[in-house]
Amino acid sequence: MADELNKQQNQEYGASQIQVLKGLEAVRKRPAMYIGDTSSRGLHHLISEVVDNSIDEALAGYCDEIVVTLLDDGSVAVEDNGRGIPVDIHPEYLDPPKTAMEVVMTVLHAGGKFSKDSYKVSGGLHGVGVSVVNALSAWCEVTSVRDGIPNTQRYVRGVPEGPVTRGKKVKGGKKNGTYTRFTPDGEIFQTVRFRRENVIGRLRELAFLNSGLTIIFRDERSDRKPTEDELEQGVEEVEVYEEKFNYKGGLAAFVKYLDESRTPILTKPVHFEKERDGVPVEIAFSFNDSYQDNLHSYVNNINTIEGGTHVSGFKTALTRTLNNYASRAGLFKKNDQRLSGDDCREGLTAVISVKVSEPQFEGQTKTKLGNSEVQSVVETITGEMLGDYLEENPAVGKRIIDKAMQAQRAREAARKAKDLIRRKGALESGTLPGKLADCSRRDPEGTELYIVEGDSAGGSAKQGRDRRFQAILPLRGKILNVEKARIDKILGNEEIRTLITAIGTGIGNPAGEDRDLFSGNGNGNGNGASGEFNFEKLRYGKIIIMTDADVDGAHIRTLLLTFFYRYMHELITQGCIYIAQPPLYQLKKGKQIAYAYDEDERVRKIKELGDNGKIGIQRYKGLGEMNPEQLWSTTMDPERRTVLKVQIEEAAEADHLFSVLMGDNVAPRREFIEKNAKYVRNLDV
Ligand code: 0RA
């Protein structure tokens, strides 16, 4: 049978084979069209795409465990205990005959095409399909075990190396399952290095979204070489990292996780699951005493960061149901106004997950759900379920309404504070802050704003810069931690006002908000900054954070990032925020000067210079130690510097991390620090 199969497959290429090659070529020519981009984000997307197939198998009820492993050779393996991808001849590919496995791995959009028959490997309900992963891999290998017998095929840049080969039954081996291993192609991706945190973030999210499913993550890479210090301390190799995700509580557990560092107002999240018109909806939410709202939404397990109809359906129902409840329960006093959408969402943490069979994704990053029918489905379900919940839990109802009324009063106070500031003209551009050394070019295209820690570094930066396109804003000390302050206090902070004015956009939307579909009072967004953020008014193309390479510098950078993340979110999603990378060392030998940006480079550069009589090594602790010329040549000259672009690759994980690092509760922060301390290098206290 196997020989017969091989013989058939080895026949000359038919028309379908040419089709396949064309398809793969298209993917390799324009990878961004299929996976968004070829940066780290696109790279990590590959893993999601493969895992999605196993998730489908789990949703069909045949698989309950998925193992994802990062291997030492840079490849990734995804293994499930489902039925195994079919290896019989696909009924639509008879000339030349092809196995279903080969079709799934090599034919573009095989998922969509076969979604109505039993060969559905859809890549979630959305995905581009695993053939795209295959096309963008230097090599890929798939093994499907069926009744204990392994069937394997290997591909190079998407093209099968040979036919599917049948192996021998392994004694005591696994009965069924699929094992996919691939190495992303370095010719395609800007980086092929997977970040453990990103992979973990996505897997954790998937485990929350698919309650009961076990997902195991393993990091077997050993290329995180021990540092010299670690070697001295006797660290020999970095152990295999393993983490297991299995959440029984579904989205309620997700909400608890997100709010781990916040003080809850409800004892447990409100959680419901219901299907209507063929659209399954699962929602969990809770309230905490912070001032932000954190709304994470998913369609077919995909994070819809731009929101969409499911999100607006939820918001509309939340606002309406809470107002109706407050009226009926007699919680409004005579002069009370109706609660706005913002009031209802202050301190809200919510996760919305819907499954839509033919989703229409819109928006800039194609992460906004457009299906209008979903709006009323989610709205109706939320209204019914929340209405019932409030009737049955009047004490909780009262607490939620009290919180919203407090928000309403604070919003009124904030409005007055803002009016006052506005009247003083402080937030309008035109009156730029005195500390800002602006650039001469007016058009934001190609211009840069350096936010610099401290006046002395600010001085060097001002002298060293190219004033045609580089502006400098020195910040004195630490800005306010916006995670713990309400909008009136934030706007009262001078450093923050300076920042807002220099940047020019105003402040507004918190993470994941969706402005034009807004419900409630129509102008709101969750932090009371009320729709004032306007990307069009951005005064610079890049905003570059430049702080010292010490703990204070790291703290200031985190405070700034927290501010951008919560109040100028779009600057991050549009890729405008960067982090400068000043060198850590200056190495001097005679007239020769070299710079090193990390430990490895220091060691390498010393060798290059040839150390005969102890090269002069200067460890830079602060930017202020560099003269203007040095600062320019190492850190600010676009031709020579490196800057890191700030990107959010896992929105829920980012939200969780910001709240852990900057929020009220100490225990989760301590835990984070203990867990991560071993990765810290170059810590100068
Ligand atoms: C379609 C049918 C069958 C299995 C699968 C798809 C399947 C695909 C993948 C991809 C990764 N893991 C998977 N697990 C299962 C079963 C067909 C049959 O047994 O008759």
PDB file of C-alpha atoms in Angstrom, residues 54-282:
ATOM      1  CA  SER A  54      -4.845  21.382  17.298  1.00  0.00           C
ATOM      2  CA  ILE A  55      -7.337  23.640  19.065  1.00  0.00           C
ATOM      3  CA  ASP A  56      -9.869  22.847  16.334  1.00  0.00           C
ATOM      4  CA  GLU A  57      -9.313  19.192  17.022  1.00  0.00           C
ATOM      5  CA  ALA A  58      -9.884  19.895  20.717  1.00  0.00           C
ATOM      6  CA  LEU A  59     -13.060  21.853  19.957  1.00  0.00           C
ATOM      7  CA  ALA A  60     -14.271  18.863  17.944  1.00  0.00           C
ATOM      8  CA  GLY A  61     -13.818  16.836  21.116  1.00  0.00           C
ATOM      9  CA  TYR A  62     -10.923  14.616  20.054  1.00  0.00           C
ATOM     10  CA  CYS A  63      -7.933  16.217  21.726  1.00  0.00           C
ATOM     11  CA  ASP A  64      -7.293  17.426  25.258  1.00  0.00           C
ATOM     12  CA  GLU A  65      -3.580  18.121  25.352  1.00  0.00           C
ATOM     13  CA  ILE A  66      -1.257  20.225  23.228  1.00  0.00           C
ATOM     14  CA  VAL A  67       2.487  20.478  23.797  1.00  0.00           C
ATOM     15  CA  VAL A  68       4.474  23.352  22.332  1.00  0.00           C
ATOM     16  CA  THR A  69       8.251  23.094  22.461  1.00  0.00           C
ATOM     17  CA  LEU A  70      10.932  25.582  21.507  1.00  0.00           C
ATOM     18  CA  LEU A  71      13.899  23.475  20.459  1.00  0.00           C
ATOM     19  CA  ASP A  72      17.579  24.092  20.588  1.00  0.00           C
ATOM     20  CA  ASP A  73      17.977  24.300  16.815  1.00  0.00           C
ATOM     21  CA  GLY A  74      15.544  27.223  16.567  1.00  0.00           C
ATOM     22  CA  SER A  75      12.612  25.080  15.492  1.00  0.00           C
ATOM     23  CA  VAL A  76       9.224  24.823  17.179  1.00  0.00           C
ATOM     24  CA  ALA A  77       7.246  21.635  17.692  1.00  0.00           C
ATOM     25  CA  VAL A  78       3.504  21.450  18.231  1.00  0.00           C
ATOM     26  CA  GLU A  79       2.089  18.133  19.283  1.00  0.00           C
ATOM     27  CA  ASP A  80      -1.483  17.107  19.994  1.00  0.00           C
ATOM     28  CA  ASN A  81      -3.288  13.931  20.976  1.00  0.00           C
ATOM     29  CA  GLY A  82      -6.103  14.274  18.454  1.00  0.00           C
ATOM     30  CA  ARG A  83      -7.051  11.880  15.679  1.00  0.00           C
ATOM     31  CA  GLY A  84      -4.029  12.653  13.563  1.00  0.00           C
ATOM     32  CA  ILE A  85      -4.200  14.571  10.343  1.00  0.00           C
ATOM     33  CA  PRO A  86      -5.672  12.271   7.633  1.00  0.00           C
ATOM     34  CA  VAL A  87      -3.178  10.642   5.273  1.00  0.00           C
ATOM     35  CA  ASP A  88      -5.482   8.994   2.762  1.00  0.00           C
ATOM     36  CA  ILE A  89      -5.779  10.337  -0.757  1.00  0.00           C
ATOM     37  CA  HIS A  90      -7.771  13.515  -0.870  1.00  0.00           C
ATOM     38  CA  PRO A  91     -10.853  12.994  -3.081  1.00  0.00           C
ATOM     39  CA  GLU A  92     -10.262  16.261  -4.909  1.00  0.00           C
ATOM     40  CA  TYR A  93      -6.610  15.564  -5.653  1.00  0.00           C
ATOM     41  CA  LEU A  94      -6.477  12.429  -7.743  1.00  0.00           C
ATOM     42  CA  ASP A  95      -4.205  13.560 -10.564  1.00  0.00           C
ATOM     43  CA  PRO A  96      -1.575  13.382  -9.249  1.00  0.00           C
ATOM     44  CA  PRO A  97      -2.935  11.725  -6.131  1.00  0.00           C
ATOM     45  CA  LYS A  98      -2.159  13.567  -2.952  1.00  0.00           C
ATOM     46  CA  THR A  99      -2.739  12.755   0.657  1.00  0.00           C
ATOM     47  CA  ALA A 100      -4.955  15.025   2.676  1.00  0.00           C
ATOM     48  CA  MET A 101      -1.845  15.817   4.721  1.00  0.00           C
ATOM     49  CA  GLU A 102       0.021  17.088   1.701  1.00  0.00           C
ATOM     50  CA  VAL A 103      -2.964  19.098   0.531  1.00  0.00           C
ATOM     51  CA  VAL A 104      -3.375  20.723   3.920  1.00  0.00           C
ATOM     52  CA  MET A 105       0.332  21.505   4.098  1.00  0.00           C
ATOM     53  CA  THR A 106       0.822  22.801   0.579  1.00  0.00           C
ATOM     54  CA  VAL A 107      -2.422  24.188  -0.777  1.00  0.00           C
ATOM     55  CA  LEU A 108      -3.219  27.744   0.074  1.00  0.00           C
ATOM     56  CA  HIS A 109      -6.519  28.284   1.820  1.00  0.00           C
ATOM     57  CA  ALA A 110      -7.120  24.562   1.970  1.00  0.00           C
ATOM     58  CA  GLY A 111      -8.886  25.343   5.203  1.00  0.00           C
ATOM     59  CA  GLY A 112     -11.596  27.484   3.719  1.00  0.00           C
ATOM     60  CA  LYS A 113     -11.935  25.322   0.662  1.00  0.00           C
ATOM     61  CA  PHE A 114     -12.627  22.136   2.497  1.00  0.00           C
ATOM     62  CA  SER A 115     -14.396  23.558   5.480  1.00  0.00           C
ATOM     63  CA  LYS A 116     -17.587  21.783   4.577  1.00  0.00           C
ATOM     64  CA  ASP A 117     -16.135  18.301   4.470  1.00  0.00           C
ATOM     65  CA  SER A 118     -14.253  16.100   6.846  1.00  0.00           C
ATOM     66  CA  TYR A 119     -10.838  17.458   5.876  1.00  0.00           C
ATOM     67  CA  LYS A 120     -11.401  20.702   7.562  1.00  0.00           C
ATOM     68  CA  VAL A 121      -8.137  21.983   8.903  1.00  0.00           C
ATOM     69  CA  SER A 122      -9.249  25.480   9.124  1.00  0.00           C
ATOM     70  CA  GLY A 123      -6.682  27.213  11.236  1.00  0.00           C
ATOM     71  CA  GLY A 124      -9.232  28.268  13.755  1.00  0.00           C
ATOM     72  CA  LEU A 125     -12.173  29.669  11.962  1.00  0.00           C
ATOM     73  CA  HIS A 126     -10.072  32.465  10.608  1.00  0.00           C
ATOM     74  CA  GLY A 127      -6.616  31.409   9.921  1.00  0.00           C
ATOM     75  CA  VAL A 128      -4.631  31.552   6.803  1.00  0.00           C
ATOM     76  CA  GLY A 129      -3.938  27.886   7.203  1.00  0.00           C
ATOM     77  CA  VAL A 130      -0.907  25.878   8.061  1.00  0.00           C
ATOM     78  CA  SER A 131       0.295  25.873   4.423  1.00  0.00           C
ATOM     79  CA  VAL A 132       1.358  29.465   4.974  1.00  0.00           C
ATOM     80  CA  VAL A 133       3.508  28.406   7.914  1.00  0.00           C
ATOM     81  CA  ASN A 134       4.979  25.704   5.736  1.00  0.00           C
ATOM     82  CA  ALA A 135       5.729  28.126   2.909  1.00  0.00           C
ATOM     83  CA  LEU A 136       7.524  30.478   5.308  1.00  0.00           C
ATOM     84  CA  SER A 137       9.604  27.770   6.978  1.00  0.00           C
ATOM     85  CA  ALA A 138      13.127  26.812   5.991  1.00  0.00           C
ATOM     86  CA  TRP A 139      11.889  23.297   6.621  1.00  0.00           C
ATOM     87  CA  CYS A 140       8.842  21.718   8.156  1.00  0.00           C
ATOM     88  CA  GLU A 141       8.043  18.169   9.137  1.00  0.00           C
ATOM     89  CA  VAL A 142       4.663  16.715   9.955  1.00  0.00           C
ATOM     90  CA  THR A 143       3.983  13.356  11.521  1.00  0.00           C
ATOM     91  CA  SER A 144       0.483  12.060  11.867  1.00  0.00           C
ATOM     92  CA  VAL A 145       0.089   9.015  14.055  1.00  0.00           C
ATOM     93  CA  ARG A 146      -2.968   6.966  13.260  1.00  0.00           C
ATOM     94  CA  ASP A 147      -3.623   3.699  15.061  1.00  0.00           C
ATOM     95  CA  GLY A 148      -0.094   3.814  16.325  1.00  0.00           C
ATOM     96  CA  ILE A 149       1.466   4.127  12.893  1.00  0.00           C
ATOM     97  CA  PRO A 150       3.437   7.285  12.131  1.00  0.00           C
ATOM     98  CA  ASN A 151       3.109   8.944   8.716  1.00  0.00           C
ATOM     99  CA  THR A 152       5.657  11.613   7.978  1.00  0.00           C
ATOM    100  CA  GLN A 153       6.284  14.177   5.307  1.00  0.00           C
ATOM    101  CA  ARG A 154       9.026  16.759   5.137  1.00  0.00           C
ATOM    102  CA  TYR A 155       8.987  20.033   3.245  1.00  0.00           C
ATOM    103  CA  VAL A 156      11.597  22.602   2.319  1.00  0.00           C
ATOM    104  CA  ARG A 157      10.267  26.129   1.949  1.00  0.00           C
ATOM    105  CA  GLY A 158       6.842  24.562   1.526  1.00  0.00           C
ATOM    106  CA  VAL A 159       7.744  22.052  -1.163  1.00  0.00           C
ATOM    107  CA  PRO A 160       7.509  18.351  -0.246  1.00  0.00           C
ATOM    108  CA  GLU A 161      10.898  16.669  -0.179  1.00  0.00           C
ATOM    109  CA  GLY A 162       9.210  13.394  -0.951  1.00  0.00           C
ATOM    110  CA  PRO A 163       5.979  11.551  -0.416  1.00  0.00           C
ATOM    111  CA  VAL A 164       4.383  10.725   2.912  1.00  0.00           C
ATOM    112  CA  THR A 165       6.288   7.840   4.398  1.00  0.00           C
ATOM    113  CA  ARG A 166       4.694   5.262   6.642  1.00  0.00           C
ATOM    114  CA  GLY A 167       6.746   4.228   9.613  1.00  0.00           C
ATOM    115  CA  LYS A 168       6.509   1.283  11.978  1.00  0.00           C
ATOM    116  CA  LYS A 169       4.182   1.035  14.888  1.00  0.00           C
ATOM    117  CA  VAL A 170       6.045   2.121  17.972  1.00  0.00           C
ATOM    118  CA  LYS A 171       5.574  -0.194  20.931  1.00  0.00           C
ATOM    119  CA  GLY A 172       4.056   1.642  23.824  1.00  0.00           C
ATOM    120  CA  GLY A 173       3.909   4.694  21.595  1.00  0.00           C
ATOM    121  CA  LYS A 174       1.099   7.049  21.132  1.00  0.00           C
ATOM    122  CA  LYS A 175      -2.016   5.838  19.388  1.00  0.00           C
ATOM    123  CA  ASN A 176      -3.100   8.971  17.574  1.00  0.00           C
ATOM    124  CA  GLY A 177      -1.961  12.511  17.209  1.00  0.00           C
ATOM    125  CA  THR A 178      -0.229  15.105  15.095  1.00  0.00           C
ATOM    126  CA  TYR A 179       3.307  16.396  15.478  1.00  0.00           C
ATOM    127  CA  THR A 180       4.381  19.439  13.481  1.00  0.00           C
ATOM    128  CA  ARG A 181       7.876  20.834  13.648  1.00  0.00           C
ATOM    129  CA  PHE A 182       9.144  23.786  11.674  1.00  0.00           C
ATOM    130  CA  THR A 183      11.965  26.306  11.476  1.00  0.00           C
ATOM    131  CA  PRO A 184      10.956  29.792  10.394  1.00  0.00           C
ATOM    132  CA  ASP A 185      12.854  30.940   7.332  1.00  0.00           C
ATOM    133  CA  GLY A 186      15.553  33.517   8.073  1.00  0.00           C
ATOM    134  CA  GLU A 187      15.218  34.753   4.491  1.00  0.00           C
ATOM    135  CA  ILE A 188      11.693  35.884   5.269  1.00  0.00           C
ATOM    136  CA  PHE A 189      11.672  37.045   8.870  1.00  0.00           C
ATOM    137  CA  GLN A 190      13.580  39.953  10.336  1.00  0.00           C
ATOM    138  CA  THR A 191      14.142  37.849  13.409  1.00  0.00           C
ATOM    139  CA  VAL A 192      13.735  34.111  13.875  1.00  0.00           C
ATOM    140  CA  ARG A 193      14.203  34.178  17.609  1.00  0.00           C
ATOM    141  CA  PHE A 194      11.046  33.292  19.524  1.00  0.00           C
ATOM    142  CA  ARG A 195      10.468  35.172  22.731  1.00  0.00           C
ATOM    143  CA  ARG A 196       9.413  32.884  25.505  1.00  0.00           C
ATOM    144  CA  GLU A 197       7.100  35.473  27.055  1.00  0.00           C
ATOM    145  CA  ASN A 198       5.230  35.984  23.805  1.00  0.00           C
ATOM    146  CA  VAL A 199       4.686  32.302  23.266  1.00  0.00           C
ATOM    147  CA  ILE A 200       3.598  31.836  26.859  1.00  0.00           C
ATOM    148  CA  GLY A 201       1.244  34.801  26.627  1.00  0.00           C
ATOM    149  CA  ARG A 202      -0.517  33.354  23.619  1.00  0.00           C
ATOM    150  CA  LEU A 203      -0.710  29.834  25.037  1.00  0.00           C
ATOM    151  CA  ARG A 204      -2.057  31.041  28.352  1.00  0.00           C
ATOM    152  CA  GLU A 205      -4.663  33.070  26.505  1.00  0.00           C
ATOM    153  CA  LEU A 206      -5.671  30.001  24.484  1.00  0.00           C
ATOM    154  CA  ALA A 207      -5.955  27.918  27.640  1.00  0.00           C
ATOM    155  CA  PHE A 208      -8.272  30.523  29.175  1.00  0.00           C
ATOM    156  CA  LEU A 209     -10.317  30.692  26.002  1.00  0.00           C
ATOM    157  CA  ASN A 210     -10.636  26.914  25.782  1.00  0.00           C
ATOM    158  CA  SER A 211     -11.482  25.879  29.293  1.00  0.00           C
ATOM    159  CA  GLY A 212     -10.345  22.415  30.293  1.00  0.00           C
ATOM    160  CA  LEU A 213      -7.770  22.059  27.527  1.00  0.00           C
ATOM    161  CA  THR A 214      -4.240  21.391  28.743  1.00  0.00           C
ATOM    162  CA  ILE A 215      -1.460  23.274  26.990  1.00  0.00           C
ATOM    163  CA  ILE A 216       2.105  22.510  27.945  1.00  0.00           C
ATOM    164  CA  PHE A 217       4.929  24.847  27.043  1.00  0.00           C
ATOM    165  CA  ARG A 218       8.549  23.735  26.994  1.00  0.00           C
ATOM    166  CA  ASP A 219      11.604  25.824  26.259  1.00  0.00           C
ATOM    167  CA  GLU A 220      14.518  23.507  25.555  1.00  0.00           C
ATOM    168  CA  ARG A 221      16.803  26.120  24.116  1.00  0.00           C
ATOM    169  CA  SER A 222      20.147  26.419  25.775  1.00  0.00           C
ATOM    170  CA  ASP A 223      21.474  29.318  23.767  1.00  0.00           C
ATOM    171  CA  ARG A 224      20.821  31.706  26.563  1.00  0.00           C
ATOM    172  CA  LYS A 225      24.439  31.279  27.548  1.00  0.00           C
ATOM    173  CA  PRO A 226      25.318  31.852  31.153  1.00  0.00           C
ATOM    174  CA  THR A 227      26.991  35.194  31.738  1.00  0.00           C
ATOM    175  CA  GLU A 228      30.501  35.424  33.131  1.00  0.00           C
ATOM    176  CA  ASP A 229      29.099  36.221  36.539  1.00  0.00           C
ATOM    177  CA  GLU A 230      26.782  33.265  36.387  1.00  0.00           C
ATOM    178  CA  LEU A 231      29.651  31.013  35.379  1.00  0.00           C
ATOM    179  CA  GLU A 232      31.598  32.276  38.359  1.00  0.00           C
ATOM    180  CA  GLN A 233      28.634  31.487  40.544  1.00  0.00           C
ATOM    181  CA  GLY A 234      28.683  27.960  39.211  1.00  0.00           C
ATOM    182  CA  VAL A 235      25.724  28.163  36.852  1.00  0.00           C
ATOM    183  CA  GLU A 236      26.456  25.626  34.150  1.00  0.00           C
ATOM    184  CA  GLU A 237      23.491  25.586  31.906  1.00  0.00           C
ATOM    185  CA  VAL A 238      20.062  27.015  31.791  1.00  0.00           C
ATOM    186  CA  GLU A 239      17.502  24.392  32.697  1.00  0.00           C
ATOM    187  CA  VAL A 240      14.561  23.402  30.505  1.00  0.00           C
ATOM    188  CA  TYR A 241      11.677  25.668  31.259  1.00  0.00           C
ATOM    189  CA  GLU A 242       8.259  24.099  31.449  1.00  0.00           C
ATOM    190  CA  GLU A 243       4.863  25.551  32.197  1.00  0.00           C
ATOM    191  CA  LYS A 244       1.460  23.921  32.061  1.00  0.00           C
ATOM    192  CA  PHE A 245      -1.786  25.751  31.447  1.00  0.00           C
ATOM    193  CA  ASN A 246      -5.154  24.325  32.305  1.00  0.00           C
ATOM    194  CA  TYR A 247      -7.954  26.523  33.501  1.00  0.00           C
ATOM    195  CA  LYS A 248     -11.234  25.106  34.637  1.00  0.00           C
ATOM    196  CA  GLY A 249     -12.925  28.435  35.169  1.00  0.00           C
ATOM    197  CA  GLY A 250     -12.690  29.662  31.558  1.00  0.00           C
ATOM    198  CA  LEU A 251     -13.013  33.393  31.107  1.00  0.00           C
ATOM    199  CA  ALA A 252     -13.763  33.948  34.795  1.00  0.00           C
ATOM    200  CA  ALA A 253     -10.281  32.615  35.505  1.00  0.00           C
ATOM    201  CA  PHE A 254      -8.936  34.910  32.780  1.00  0.00           C
ATOM    202  CA  VAL A 255     -10.503  37.958  34.428  1.00  0.00           C
ATOM    203  CA  LYS A 256      -9.113  36.924  37.807  1.00  0.00           C
ATOM    204  CA  TYR A 257      -5.684  36.566  36.274  1.00  0.00           C
ATOM    205  CA  LEU A 258      -5.864  39.986  34.626  1.00  0.00           C
ATOM    206  CA  ASP A 259      -6.956  41.560  37.889  1.00  0.00           C
ATOM    207  CA  GLU A 260      -4.476  39.719  40.050  1.00  0.00           C
ATOM    208  CA  SER A 261      -2.778  42.968  41.028  1.00  0.00           C
ATOM    209  CA  ARG A 262      -5.884  45.048  41.428  1.00  0.00           C
ATOM    210  CA  THR A 263      -8.272  45.341  44.310  1.00  0.00           C
ATOM    211  CA  PRO A 264     -11.578  43.718  43.343  1.00  0.00           C
ATOM    212  CA  ILE A 265     -14.984  45.192  44.026  1.00  0.00           C
ATOM    213  CA  LEU A 266     -16.866  41.965  43.346  1.00  0.00           C
ATOM    214  CA  THR A 267     -15.991  38.756  45.148  1.00  0.00           C
ATOM    215  CA  LYS A 268     -16.021  36.851  41.886  1.00  0.00           C
ATOM    216  CA  PRO A 269     -16.419  37.754  38.240  1.00  0.00           C
ATOM    217  CA  VAL A 270     -19.795  37.734  36.530  1.00  0.00           C
ATOM    218  CA  HIS A 271     -19.544  34.952  33.985  1.00  0.00           C
ATOM    219  CA  PHE A 272     -21.945  33.635  31.374  1.00  0.00           C
ATOM    220  CA  GLU A 273     -22.057  31.527  28.250  1.00  0.00           C
ATOM    221  CA  LYS A 274     -24.896  31.372  25.799  1.00  0.00           C
ATOM    222  CA  GLU A 275     -25.581  30.765  22.146  1.00  0.00           C
ATOM    223  CA  ARG A 276     -27.971  32.721  19.951  1.00  0.00           C
ATOM    224  CA  ASP A 277     -28.563  32.558  16.196  1.00  0.00           C
ATOM    225  CA  GLY A 278     -25.658  30.147  15.921  1.00  0.00           C
ATOM    226  CA  VAL A 279     -23.214  32.499  17.629  1.00  0.00           C
ATOM    227  CA  PRO A 280     -21.755  31.165  20.888  1.00  0.00           C
ATOM    228  CA  VAL A 281     -20.923  33.964  23.301  1.00  0.00           C
ATOM    229  CA  GLU A 282     -18.853  33.752  26.464  1.00  0.00           C
TER     230      GLU A 282
END
